[in-house]
mmCIF file of C-alpha atoms in Angstrom:
data_model
loop_
_atom_site.group_PDB
_atom_site.id
_atom_site.type_symbol
_atom_site.label_atom_id
_atom_site.label_comp_id
_atom_site.label_asym_id
_atom_site.label_seq_id
_atom_site.Cartn_x
_atom_site.Cartn_y
_atom_site.Cartn_z
ATOM 1 C CA MET A 15 -144.687 227.563 102.317
ATOM 2 C CA ALA A 16 -146.605 229.946 99.809
ATOM 3 C CA ARG A 17 -146.325 233.187 98.891
ATOM 4 C CA ILE A 18 -149.190 234.987 98.954
ATOM 5 C CA LEU A 19 -151.257 237.600 97.195
ATOM 6 C CA ILE A 20 -153.331 239.494 99.233
ATOM 7 C CA GLN A 21 -154.968 241.546 97.364
ATOM 8 C CA THR A 22 -157.993 244.161 97.936
ATOM 9 C CA THR A 23 -160.220 246.140 94.785
ATOM 10 C CA ILE A 24 -159.515 249.510 96.000
ATOM 11 C CA PRO A 25 -157.002 252.075 95.822
ATOM 12 C CA PRO A 26 -155.569 253.384 99.844
ATOM 13 C CA THR A 27 -158.675 254.899 101.568
ATOM 14 C CA PRO A 28 -158.174 255.600 105.219
ATOM 15 C CA ASP A 29 -161.805 255.630 106.229
ATOM 16 C CA ASP A 30 -162.253 252.235 104.192
ATOM 17 C CA TRP A 31 -160.894 248.607 103.721
ATOM 18 C CA HIS A 32 -157.711 249.059 102.470
ATOM 19 C CA VAL A 33 -155.682 246.547 103.208
ATOM 20 C CA GLY A 34 -153.915 247.931 106.541
ATOM 21 C CA ARG A 35 -158.041 246.470 108.378
ATOM 22 C CA PHE A 36 -156.686 242.916 107.199
ATOM 23 C CA SER A 37 -153.061 243.260 109.117
ATOM 24 C CA LEU A 38 -153.942 240.367 111.923
ATOM 25 C CA LEU A 39 -154.504 237.286 108.671
ATOM 26 C CA ALA A 40 -151.712 238.732 107.006
ATOM 27 C CA GLU A 41 -149.155 238.233 110.630
ATOM 28 C CA HIS A 42 -150.335 235.107 111.517
ATOM 29 C CA LEU A 43 -149.486 233.783 107.775
ATOM 30 C CA ARG A 44 -146.047 235.148 107.618
ATOM 31 C CA GLY A 45 -146.077 233.647 111.177
ATOM 32 C CA LEU A 46 -146.644 230.052 110.049
ATOM 33 C CA GLY A 47 -143.839 230.691 107.390
ATOM 34 C CA HIS A 48 -145.971 232.225 104.094
ATOM 35 C CA ALA A 49 -144.211 234.824 102.203
ATOM 36 C CA VAL A 50 -147.040 237.565 101.992
ATOM 37 C CA THR A 51 -147.331 240.543 99.496
ATOM 38 C CA ALA A 52 -150.858 242.816 101.258
ATOM 39 C CA ARG A 53 -151.547 245.547 99.253
ATOM 40 C CA ASP A 54 -154.123 247.812 97.839
ATOM 41 C CA HIS A 55 -155.787 247.645 94.214
ATOM 42 C CA GLN A 56 -153.064 250.008 92.072
ATOM 43 C CA PRO A 57 -156.025 252.988 89.755
ATOM 44 C CA GLY A 58 -155.819 252.028 86.336
ATOM 45 C CA ALA A 59 -153.676 248.720 84.874
ATOM 46 C CA ASP A 60 -152.469 247.134 88.161
ATOM 47 C CA PRO A 61 -149.147 245.564 87.118
ATOM 48 C CA VAL A 62 -148.731 243.137 89.470
ATOM 49 C CA LEU A 63 -153.028 242.060 88.989
ATOM 50 C CA LEU A 64 -151.941 242.203 85.385
ATOM 51 C CA ASN A 65 -149.050 240.020 85.355
ATOM 52 C CA LEU A 66 -150.206 237.928 88.228
ATOM 53 C CA ALA A 67 -150.683 234.394 86.133
ATOM 54 C CA ASP A 68 -146.788 235.134 85.147
ATOM 55 C CA SER A 69 -145.823 235.655 88.926
ATOM 56 C CA ASP A 70 -144.181 233.512 91.540
ATOM 57 C CA PHE A 71 -147.283 234.297 93.498
ATOM 58 C CA ASP A 72 -148.829 230.441 94.617
ATOM 59 C CA GLN A 73 -152.147 232.110 95.683
ATOM 60 C CA LEU A 74 -154.623 235.405 95.432
ATOM 61 C CA TRP A 75 -156.327 235.920 98.773
ATOM 62 C CA LEU A 76 -158.837 238.644 96.992
ATOM 63 C CA LEU A 77 -160.794 240.691 98.977
ATOM 64 C CA ALA A 78 -163.296 242.673 97.186
ATOM 65 C CA VAL A 79 -164.558 245.104 98.690
ATOM 66 C CA ASP A 80 -165.454 248.212 96.416
ATOM 67 C CA VAL A 81 -169.167 248.497 94.600
ATOM 68 C CA GLY A 82 -168.362 246.941 91.780
ATOM 69 C CA ASP A 83 -166.086 248.557 89.671
ATOM 70 C CA GLY A 84 -162.857 247.422 91.349
ATOM 71 C CA LEU A 85 -161.508 244.775 88.425
ATOM 72 C CA SER A 86 -161.134 246.101 85.118
ATOM 73 C CA ASP A 87 -161.708 243.588 82.268
ATOM 74 C CA ALA A 88 -157.893 242.971 81.350
ATOM 75 C CA GLU A 89 -157.315 241.908 85.177
ATOM 76 C CA SER A 90 -159.764 240.033 85.732
ATOM 77 C CA ALA A 91 -158.941 237.917 82.617
ATOM 78 C CA ALA A 92 -155.457 237.906 84.813
ATOM 79 C CA ILE A 93 -157.150 236.252 87.190
ATOM 80 C CA ARG A 94 -158.975 233.481 85.353
ATOM 81 C CA ALA A 95 -155.063 232.633 83.763
ATOM 82 C CA PHE A 96 -153.553 232.804 86.897
ATOM 83 C CA HIS A 97 -155.766 230.404 87.701
ATOM 84 C CA ALA A 98 -156.427 228.233 85.452
ATOM 85 C CA ARG A 99 -152.868 228.098 85.315
ATOM 86 C CA GLY A 100 -153.014 226.620 88.947
ATOM 87 C CA GLY A 101 -153.002 229.665 91.403
ATOM 88 C CA GLY A 102 -155.013 228.549 94.025
ATOM 89 C CA VAL A 103 -157.105 231.663 94.610
ATOM 90 C CA MET A 104 -159.626 232.612 97.754
ATOM 91 C CA VAL A 105 -162.570 235.163 96.551
ATOM 92 C CA THR A 106 -164.106 236.855 99.458
ATOM 93 C CA ARG A 107 -167.315 240.161 99.289
ATOM 94 C CA ASP A 108 -169.518 241.087 101.729
ATOM 95 C CA HIS A 109 -173.467 242.511 101.195
ATOM 96 C CA GLN A 110 -176.359 243.393 98.593
ATOM 97 C CA ASP A 111 -173.497 244.750 95.847
ATOM 98 C CA LEU A 112 -170.116 245.826 97.922
ATOM 99 C CA GLY A 113 -167.703 243.520 96.204
ATOM 100 C CA SER A 114 -169.349 242.777 92.659
ATOM 101 C CA SER A 115 -166.673 242.973 90.462
ATOM 102 C CA VAL A 116 -165.578 239.418 91.495
ATOM 103 C CA ARG A 117 -168.533 238.784 88.645
ATOM 104 C CA ALA A 118 -166.054 238.889 85.607
ATOM 105 C CA LEU A 119 -163.908 235.724 87.483
ATOM 106 C CA GLY A 120 -165.328 233.346 85.363
ATOM 107 C CA ALA A 121 -166.751 230.498 87.978
ATOM 108 C CA LEU A 122 -165.691 231.636 90.530
ATOM 109 C CA GLY A 123 -167.476 235.011 90.411
ATOM 110 C CA ARG A 124 -170.812 232.844 89.122
ATOM 111 C CA ALA A 125 -170.269 231.911 93.029
ATOM 112 C CA HIS A 126 -171.070 234.892 94.047
ATOM 113 C CA HIS A 127 -174.861 235.932 94.423
ATOM 114 C CA PHE A 128 -175.460 239.478 93.965
ATOM 115 C CA HIS A 129 -178.629 242.525 95.100
ATOM 116 C CA THR A 130 -178.230 243.879 91.364
ATOM 117 C CA VAL A 131 -175.869 241.094 89.718
ATOM 118 C CA ASN A 132 -176.465 237.556 90.075
ATOM 119 C CA PRO A 133 -178.815 236.606 92.216
ATOM 120 C CA GLU A 134 -179.505 234.115 93.992
ATOM 121 C CA ALA A 135 -181.632 231.755 92.216
ATOM 122 C CA ASP A 136 -184.330 231.246 94.992
ATOM 123 C CA PRO A 137 -186.403 234.255 94.610
ATOM 124 C CA ALA A 138 -187.876 234.122 98.213
ATOM 125 C CA ARG A 139 -184.362 234.416 99.756
ATOM 126 C CA CYS A 140 -184.076 237.967 97.455
ATOM 127 C CA CYS A 141 -185.282 239.363 100.979
ATOM 128 C CA ARG A 142 -183.446 241.390 103.781
ATOM 129 C CA ASP A 143 -182.228 239.414 106.775
ATOM 130 C CA ASP A 144 -181.168 242.045 108.367
ATOM 131 C CA GLN A 145 -183.252 244.429 109.791
ATOM 132 C CA ASP A 146 -181.678 246.858 111.253
ATOM 133 C CA THR A 147 -179.420 248.239 109.038
ATOM 134 C CA ALA A 148 -181.602 250.124 107.214
ATOM 135 C CA TYR A 149 -179.161 251.397 104.310
ATOM 136 C CA ILE A 150 -178.298 247.778 103.221
ATOM 137 C CA ASP A 151 -180.431 245.699 101.721
ATOM 138 C CA TRP A 152 -180.156 241.969 100.491
ATOM 139 C CA PRO A 153 -178.091 239.983 100.080
ATOM 140 C CA ASN A 154 -177.568 240.898 104.277
ATOM 141 C CA TYR A 155 -177.380 237.068 105.932
ATOM 142 C CA HIS A 156 -176.971 237.697 109.910
ATOM 143 C CA SER A 157 -174.874 235.962 111.168
ATOM 144 C CA GLY A 158 -174.231 237.999 114.393
ATOM 145 C CA ALA A 159 -172.798 241.630 115.657
ATOM 146 C CA ASN A 160 -169.034 242.086 114.488
ATOM 147 C CA GLY A 161 -166.749 241.292 117.065
ATOM 148 C CA ASP A 162 -168.576 237.692 117.856
ATOM 149 C CA PHE A 163 -168.387 234.881 116.268
ATOM 150 C CA GLN A 164 -170.675 231.772 114.665
ATOM 151 C CA VAL A 165 -171.226 228.386 114.895
ATOM 152 C CA VAL A 166 -170.209 226.343 111.702
ATOM 153 C CA LYS A 167 -171.795 223.792 110.290
ATOM 154 C CA ALA A 168 -169.866 220.988 108.280
ATOM 155 C CA GLU A 169 -171.461 220.238 104.780
ATOM 156 C CA VAL A 170 -168.736 217.715 103.880
ATOM 157 C CA GLU A 171 -167.232 215.778 106.563
ATOM 158 C CA GLY A 172 -163.860 215.635 107.498
ATOM 159 C CA HIS A 173 -162.929 218.693 104.033
ATOM 160 C CA PRO A 174 -159.345 220.222 105.852
ATOM 161 C CA LEU A 175 -160.586 223.180 105.038
ATOM 162 C CA LEU A 176 -162.703 222.801 108.705
ATOM 163 C CA ALA A 177 -160.002 220.821 110.763
ATOM 164 C CA GLU A 178 -160.436 222.568 114.290
ATOM 165 C CA THR A 179 -162.759 225.322 112.818
ATOM 166 C CA PRO A 180 -166.181 224.641 114.951
ATOM 167 C CA PHE A 181 -166.482 228.905 114.239
ATOM 168 C CA LEU A 182 -165.955 232.074 112.289
ATOM 169 C CA PRO A 183 -166.428 235.842 112.498
ATOM 170 C CA ALA A 184 -169.918 237.331 112.451
ATOM 171 C CA HIS A 185 -170.566 239.960 110.169
ATOM 172 C CA PRO A 186 -174.557 241.590 110.208
ATOM 173 C CA HIS A 187 -174.948 241.070 106.590
ATOM 174 C CA GLU A 188 -172.633 238.201 104.997
ATOM 175 C CA GLY A 189 -172.961 238.023 101.495
ATOM 176 C CA ALA A 190 -174.877 235.422 99.629
ATOM 177 C CA ILE A 191 -172.712 232.416 97.946
ATOM 178 C CA SER A 192 -173.642 228.873 96.060
ATOM 179 C CA ALA A 193 -171.725 226.095 94.266
ATOM 180 C CA PRO A 194 -171.299 225.681 90.412
ATOM 181 C CA PRO A 195 -171.049 222.968 89.019
ATOM 182 C CA GLY A 196 -167.100 222.310 90.047
ATOM 183 C CA ALA A 197 -167.336 223.308 93.128
ATOM 184 C CA ARG A 198 -169.420 222.530 96.435
ATOM 185 C CA VAL A 199 -170.529 223.582 99.609
ATOM 186 C CA ILE A 200 -167.907 223.178 102.272
ATOM 187 C CA ALA A 201 -170.361 225.276 105.371
ATOM 188 C CA THR A 202 -173.603 226.633 106.598
ATOM 189 C CA GLY A 203 -174.431 229.618 108.532
ATOM 190 C CA VAL A 204 -177.147 230.558 110.175
ATOM 191 C CA SER A 205 -179.390 233.617 110.723
ATOM 192 C CA ALA A 206 -179.465 235.205 113.721
ATOM 193 C CA VAL A 207 -182.215 237.045 112.651
ATOM 194 C CA SER A 208 -184.119 234.540 110.919
ATOM 195 C CA GLY A 209 -183.062 230.723 111.570
ATOM 196 C CA ALA A 210 -182.329 230.984 107.556
ATOM 197 C CA ARG A 211 -179.698 228.312 106.907
ATOM 198 C CA PHE A 212 -176.961 230.361 103.974
ATOM 199 C CA ASN A 213 -173.658 229.382 102.623
ATOM 200 C CA LEU A 214 -170.255 230.170 104.362
ATOM 201 C CA ILE A 215 -167.613 228.124 102.355
ATOM 202 C CA VAL A 216 -167.493 226.865 99.260
ATOM 203 C CA ALA A 217 -164.912 224.953 97.723
ATOM 204 C CA PHE A 218 -163.246 224.203 93.468
ATOM 205 C CA GLU A 219 -161.238 221.183 92.970
ATOM 206 C CA GLY A 220 -161.736 221.037 89.050
ATOM 207 C CA GLU A 221 -160.072 222.866 86.386
ATOM 208 C CA GLY A 222 -157.163 224.609 87.459
ATOM 209 C CA GLY A 223 -156.031 225.785 91.050
ATOM 210 C CA ARG A 224 -158.113 224.865 93.986
ATOM 211 C CA ALA A 225 -160.185 227.598 94.952
ATOM 212 C CA VAL A 226 -162.868 228.721 97.390
ATOM 213 C CA ALA A 227 -165.714 231.505 97.722
ATOM 214 C CA GLN A 228 -166.262 232.939 100.976
ATOM 215 C CA SER A 229 -169.051 234.772 101.615
ATOM 216 C CA THR A 230 -167.868 237.924 103.663
ATOM 217 C CA PHE A 231 -164.157 239.390 103.941
ATOM 218 C CA HIS A 232 -165.336 239.809 107.443
ATOM 219 C CA HIS A 233 -164.042 236.525 108.304
ATOM 220 C CA PHE A 234 -160.522 237.851 107.719
ATOM 221 C CA ALA A 235 -160.510 241.847 109.277
ATOM 222 C CA ASP A 236 -159.026 243.322 112.249
ATOM 223 C CA TYR A 237 -162.388 244.625 113.551
ATOM 224 C CA ASN A 238 -163.909 241.002 113.684
ATOM 225 C CA LEU A 239 -160.677 239.251 114.538
ATOM 226 C CA ASP A 240 -159.922 242.256 117.455
ATOM 227 C CA PRO A 241 -163.695 245.052 117.263
ATOM 228 C CA ARG A 242 -160.549 247.520 119.434
ATOM 229 C CA ALA A 243 -158.950 247.656 115.554
ATOM 230 C CA GLY A 244 -161.211 249.830 115.078
ATOM 231 C CA CYS A 245 -163.449 250.058 111.478
ATOM 232 C CA PRO A 246 -164.093 252.627 108.817
ATOM 233 C CA SER A 247 -166.588 255.605 109.948
ATOM 234 C CA PHE A 248 -169.627 253.671 107.878
ATOM 235 C CA VAL A 249 -169.775 251.286 110.414
ATOM 236 C CA SER A 250 -173.064 252.055 112.285
ATOM 237 C CA GLU A 251 -173.572 248.815 114.136
ATOM 238 C CA ALA A 252 -172.276 248.283 118.561
ATOM 239 C CA PRO A 253 -169.673 245.541 118.444
ATOM 240 C CA SER A 254 -169.329 242.546 120.466
ATOM 241 C CA ASP A 255 -166.555 242.038 122.470
ATOM 242 C CA ARG A 256 -167.114 238.406 123.081
ATOM 243 C CA ILE A 257 -164.298 237.370 120.838
ATOM 244 C CA LEU A 258 -161.919 238.920 123.409
ATOM 245 C CA THR A 259 -163.075 237.048 126.635
ATOM 246 C CA ASP A 260 -163.722 233.577 124.505
ATOM 247 C CA PRO A 261 -160.918 232.158 122.992
ATOM 248 C CA ARG A 262 -161.834 230.239 121.064
ATOM 249 C CA GLY A 263 -163.655 232.206 118.231
ATOM 250 C CA ARG A 264 -159.817 233.812 117.284
ATOM 251 C CA ARG A 265 -158.315 230.423 117.351
ATOM 252 C CA ALA A 266 -160.984 228.720 115.195
ATOM 253 C CA ALA A 267 -160.490 232.041 112.649
ATOM 254 C CA GLU A 268 -156.282 231.761 112.898
ATOM 255 C CA ARG A 269 -156.800 228.149 112.622
ATOM 256 C CA TYR A 270 -159.414 228.554 109.792
ATOM 257 C CA PHE A 271 -156.423 230.796 107.835
ATOM 258 C CA GLN A 272 -154.025 227.934 108.240
ATOM 259 C CA ASN A 273 -156.153 225.651 106.562
ATOM 260 C CA LEU A 274 -157.174 227.866 103.606
ATOM 261 C CA ALA A 275 -153.310 228.383 103.506
ATOM 262 C CA GLU A 276 -152.371 224.980 102.984
ATOM 263 C CA TRP A 277 -155.580 223.291 100.845
ATOM 264 C CA LEU A 278 -154.816 225.800 98.152
ATOM 265 C CA SER A 279 -152.049 224.985 97.641
ATOM 266 C CA PRO A 280 -151.748 220.910 98.080
#
C-alpha cells in the first residue's frame, strides 16, 4: 500500500476549501489500507513540501485551492524533484485562476490552463461556459450541479484509471486541462450548458513518476460526495441531491480514488 500526502495550497482557513473538506477522500483511502497524511499548507516555507523529495511519501495529491500564490518557487522545485525521483503526483485545481500556483510545476503545471496564466490554445474556448455564476470567469466548464454526477467518456480504452468509473462528481465550473508532450487525455466530459467537450483527466507516464492532471478538486471534495457536508459561505449555487439518491455516483467516485492510488504507485 502507498504512503500518500494529501496537501492543499492554503493555510488552515475555516471558511475555505481547507483539507478538512476532503475528509471522505482521506477516510476512503485509509480504508483501503493506504497510509494517508492530510494537511494544509504552512505559511512561509512549508517544511513538508520543501523536503518532499527526501521523504518516504510515495504519492502527492495536490489540491490547489489558492488564488495564485499558494506555492513558492522553492516548494514548486521540491515537488518537481519528488516527481523526478519517481514519486506519483496528482495535481488538481478549479475554475478561472483558482489554483494557478501550480504553473511552476513543469509539465504538470503546463497541463493546467487558467484565465491569466497559460490560457487554452484555442481562443474560441477562452469564454464563459457556465453563465449562472457571474463572478466566475473562464475557464468554467459546467458539468452539472454540486451533488450531481457526470458521465465520463473514456478516451483511452481499458485504461486502469477508469476501471468501473463511468461517472465523476459534477461541478458548475470546472477548470481546463490538456495533454502536453508525453501525456495523454484519459477522460473527457461534456458541458451541460453548451455541449462543449472538455478534458477531465490527463495522465503522464514518461520520465519520473506517474502523474495525473485533474480538471477540478471538486471531484474529491466532501461537498460533492455528500452535499450535507457543507461548503464555504462564498459558494452560491444550490446543490443537487442526486449523489445521495443514486448510489452509482458515490460508488464510481470512490472506485476512481482507488484506481488513482493504485495507478500512481505501480
